Tab-separated table of C-alpha atoms in Angstrom:
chain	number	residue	atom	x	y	z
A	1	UNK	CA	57.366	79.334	129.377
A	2	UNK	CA	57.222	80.890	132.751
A	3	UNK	CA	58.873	84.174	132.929
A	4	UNK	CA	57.785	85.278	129.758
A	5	UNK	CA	56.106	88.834	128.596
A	6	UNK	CA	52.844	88.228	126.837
A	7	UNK	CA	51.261	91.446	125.405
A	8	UNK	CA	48.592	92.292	123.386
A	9	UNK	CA	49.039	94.921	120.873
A	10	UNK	CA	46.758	96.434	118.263
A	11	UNK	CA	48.150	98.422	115.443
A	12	UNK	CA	48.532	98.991	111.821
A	13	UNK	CA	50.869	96.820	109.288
A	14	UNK	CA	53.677	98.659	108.298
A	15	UNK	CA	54.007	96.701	104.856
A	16	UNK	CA	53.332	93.910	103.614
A	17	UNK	CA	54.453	90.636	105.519
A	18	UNK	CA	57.725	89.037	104.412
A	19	UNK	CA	57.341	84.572	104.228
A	20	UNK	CA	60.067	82.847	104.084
A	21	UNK	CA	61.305	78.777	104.789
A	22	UNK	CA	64.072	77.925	106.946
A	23	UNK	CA	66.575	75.329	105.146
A	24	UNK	CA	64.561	72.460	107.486
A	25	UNK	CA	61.058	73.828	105.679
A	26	UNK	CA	59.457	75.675	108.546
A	27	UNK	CA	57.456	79.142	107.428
A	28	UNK	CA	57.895	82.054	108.966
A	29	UNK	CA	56.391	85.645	108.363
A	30	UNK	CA	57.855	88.640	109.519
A	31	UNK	CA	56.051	92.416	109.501
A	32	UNK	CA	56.250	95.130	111.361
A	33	UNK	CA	53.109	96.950	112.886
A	34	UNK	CA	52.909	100.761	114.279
A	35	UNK	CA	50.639	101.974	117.120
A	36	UNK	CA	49.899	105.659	117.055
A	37	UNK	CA	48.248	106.722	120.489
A	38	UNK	CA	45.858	109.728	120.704
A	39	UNK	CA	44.540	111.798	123.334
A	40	UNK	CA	42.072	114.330	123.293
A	41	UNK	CA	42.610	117.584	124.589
A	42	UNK	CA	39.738	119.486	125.744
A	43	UNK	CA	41.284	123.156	125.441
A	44	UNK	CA	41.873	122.703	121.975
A	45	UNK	CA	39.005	120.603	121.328
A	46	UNK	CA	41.218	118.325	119.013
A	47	UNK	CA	42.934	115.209	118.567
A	48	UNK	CA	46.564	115.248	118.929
A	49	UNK	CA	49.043	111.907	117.983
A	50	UNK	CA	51.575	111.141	120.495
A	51	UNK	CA	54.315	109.082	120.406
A	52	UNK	CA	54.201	106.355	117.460
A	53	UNK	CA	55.582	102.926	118.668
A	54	UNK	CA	57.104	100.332	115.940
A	55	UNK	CA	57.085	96.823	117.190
A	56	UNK	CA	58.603	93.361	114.799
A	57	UNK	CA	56.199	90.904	114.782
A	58	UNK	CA	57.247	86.750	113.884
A	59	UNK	CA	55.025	84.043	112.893
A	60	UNK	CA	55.928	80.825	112.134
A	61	UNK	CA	54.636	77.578	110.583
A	62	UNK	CA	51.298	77.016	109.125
A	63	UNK	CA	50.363	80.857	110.941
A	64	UNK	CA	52.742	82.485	108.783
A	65	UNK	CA	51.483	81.080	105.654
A	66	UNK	CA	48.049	82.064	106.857
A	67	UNK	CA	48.887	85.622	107.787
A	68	UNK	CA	50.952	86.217	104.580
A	69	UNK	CA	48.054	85.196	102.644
A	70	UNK	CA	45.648	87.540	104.538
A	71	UNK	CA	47.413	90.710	105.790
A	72	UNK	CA	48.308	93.466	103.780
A	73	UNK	CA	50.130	96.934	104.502
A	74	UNK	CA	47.522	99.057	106.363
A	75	UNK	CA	45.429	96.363	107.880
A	76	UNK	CA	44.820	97.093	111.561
A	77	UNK	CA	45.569	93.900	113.111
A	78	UNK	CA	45.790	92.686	117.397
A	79	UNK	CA	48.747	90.565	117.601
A	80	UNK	CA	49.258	88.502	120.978
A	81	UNK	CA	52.637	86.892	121.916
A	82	UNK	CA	56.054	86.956	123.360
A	83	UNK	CA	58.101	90.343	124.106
A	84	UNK	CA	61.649	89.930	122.893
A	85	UNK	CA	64.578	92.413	123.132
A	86	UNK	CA	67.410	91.727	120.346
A	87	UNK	CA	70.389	93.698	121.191
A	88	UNK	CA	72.350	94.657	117.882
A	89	UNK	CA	75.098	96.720	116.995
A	90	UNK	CA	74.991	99.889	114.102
A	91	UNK	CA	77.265	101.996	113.300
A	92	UNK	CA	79.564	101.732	116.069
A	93	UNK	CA	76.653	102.384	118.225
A	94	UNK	CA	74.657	99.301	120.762
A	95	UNK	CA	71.314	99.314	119.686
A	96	UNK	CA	67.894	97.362	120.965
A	97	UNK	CA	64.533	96.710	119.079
A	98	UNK	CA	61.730	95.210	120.921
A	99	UNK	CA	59.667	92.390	118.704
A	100	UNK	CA	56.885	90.080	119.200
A	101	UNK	CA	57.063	86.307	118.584
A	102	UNK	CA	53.611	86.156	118.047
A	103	UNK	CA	50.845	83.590	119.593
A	104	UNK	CA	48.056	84.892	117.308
A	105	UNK	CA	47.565	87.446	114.694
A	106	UNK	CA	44.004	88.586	113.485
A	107	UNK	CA	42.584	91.622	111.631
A	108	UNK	CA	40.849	93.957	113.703
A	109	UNK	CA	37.018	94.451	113.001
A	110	UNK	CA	36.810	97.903	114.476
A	111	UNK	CA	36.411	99.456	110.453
A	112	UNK	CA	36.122	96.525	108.500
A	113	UNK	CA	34.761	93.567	108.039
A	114	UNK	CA	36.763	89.908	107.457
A	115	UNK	CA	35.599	86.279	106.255
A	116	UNK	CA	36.985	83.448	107.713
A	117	UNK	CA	38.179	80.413	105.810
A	118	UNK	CA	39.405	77.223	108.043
A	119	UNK	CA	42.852	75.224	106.693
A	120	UNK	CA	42.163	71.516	105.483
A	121	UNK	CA	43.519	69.355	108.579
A	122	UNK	CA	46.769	68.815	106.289
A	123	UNK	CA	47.657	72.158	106.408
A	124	UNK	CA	50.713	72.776	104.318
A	125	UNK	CA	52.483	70.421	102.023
A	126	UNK	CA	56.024	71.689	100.522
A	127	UNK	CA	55.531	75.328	101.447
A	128	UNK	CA	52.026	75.361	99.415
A	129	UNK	CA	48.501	75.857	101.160
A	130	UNK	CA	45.817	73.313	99.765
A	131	UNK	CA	41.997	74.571	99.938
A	132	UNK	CA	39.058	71.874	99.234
A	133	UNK	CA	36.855	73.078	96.983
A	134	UNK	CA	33.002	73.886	97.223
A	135	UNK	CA	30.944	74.882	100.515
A	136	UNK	CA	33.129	73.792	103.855
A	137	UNK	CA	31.655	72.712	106.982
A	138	UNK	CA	35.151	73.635	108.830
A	139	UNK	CA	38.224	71.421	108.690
A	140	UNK	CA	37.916	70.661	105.033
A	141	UNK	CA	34.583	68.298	105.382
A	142	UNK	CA	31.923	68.802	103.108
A	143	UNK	CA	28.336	68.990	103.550
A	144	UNK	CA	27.500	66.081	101.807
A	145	UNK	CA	29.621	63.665	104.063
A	146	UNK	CA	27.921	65.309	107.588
A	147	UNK	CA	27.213	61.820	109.346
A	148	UNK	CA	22.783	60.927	108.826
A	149	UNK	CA	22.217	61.016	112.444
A	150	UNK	CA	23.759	64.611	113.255
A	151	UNK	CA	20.936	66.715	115.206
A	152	UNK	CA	23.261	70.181	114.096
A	153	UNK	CA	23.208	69.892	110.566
A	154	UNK	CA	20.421	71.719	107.960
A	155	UNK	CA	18.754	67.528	107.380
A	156	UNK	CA	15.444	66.576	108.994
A	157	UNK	CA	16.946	63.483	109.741
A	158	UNK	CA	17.826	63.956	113.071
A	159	UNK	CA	14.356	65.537	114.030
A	160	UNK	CA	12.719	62.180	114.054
A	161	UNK	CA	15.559	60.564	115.502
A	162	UNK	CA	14.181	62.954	118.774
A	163	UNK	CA	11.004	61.455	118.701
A	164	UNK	CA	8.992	65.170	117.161
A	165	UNK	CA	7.918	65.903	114.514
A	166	UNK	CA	9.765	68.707	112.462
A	167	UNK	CA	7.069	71.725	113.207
A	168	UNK	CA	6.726	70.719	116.568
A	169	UNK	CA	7.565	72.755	119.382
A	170	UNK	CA	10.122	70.989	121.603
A	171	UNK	CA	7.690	71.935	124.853
């Protein structure tokens, strides 16, 4: 929607993300991430923390299922969405938190390393996450039912269907 805040933040999971269904089945995740910023000050020679900032993050549908299965407390993750403001009341006292209603979520790959699996196109049934077994070619199709003529896939089908042989140069 126009008028909107998009941001992109990159920070550390807080703990562990929290799925849940609304009563008309949709997912939703919620977590909380924390971005510590450092500066380096060349008198000292060190590295000093400022300021840490806490930010809400919300998923929802097949996303949150997805991100509940993969993130864990301490993951460094970028998360891209919405900037919200909920005004709330503590104590007596008016309070505000900022959150994100998050676009995407995805681990950062700055110190570690991540494998990515793609959803069947059926996504979710019931609140439960169906994987095809055995070696995917993306989208839940399997190697073995690639179509004969496709140039891209590991067959030497498609190299005669080019008119060259298969140790041929193509110039």
């Amino acid at each position: 929607m126009a008028g909107e805040t998009v941001i992109t933040v990159m920070g550390n999971v807080v703990a562990d993300p929290e799925l849940k269904f609304t009563p008309s089945g949709a997912a939703v995740a919620n977590f909380r991430i924390a971005n510590t910023p450092r500066t380096f000050n060349r008198d000292t020679n060190e590295w000093k923390d400022g300021d840490p900032l806490f930010l809400g993050v919300s998923v929802w549908r097949q996303q949150a299922e997805n991100v509940a299965e993969s993130i864990r407390r301490g993951d460094r993750v970028i998360v891209v969405g919405r900037l919200t403001q909920r005004q709330y009341e503590k104590d007596g006292e008016r309070r505000s938190s900022y959150e994100i209603q998050a676009d995407e979520v995805a681990p950062s790959l700055r110190n570690a390393s991540a494998a990515v699996t793609k959803n069947s196109q059926n996504g979710a049934q019931n609140g439960q996450q169906y994987r095809q077994q055995g070696q995917s070619q993306g989208y839940g199709q399997q190697a073995a039912q690639q179509p004969y003529g496709d140039p891209w896939t590991n067959g030497q089908s498609a190299a005669g269907q080019w008119g060259s042989a298969v140790n041929e140069p193509p110039f």
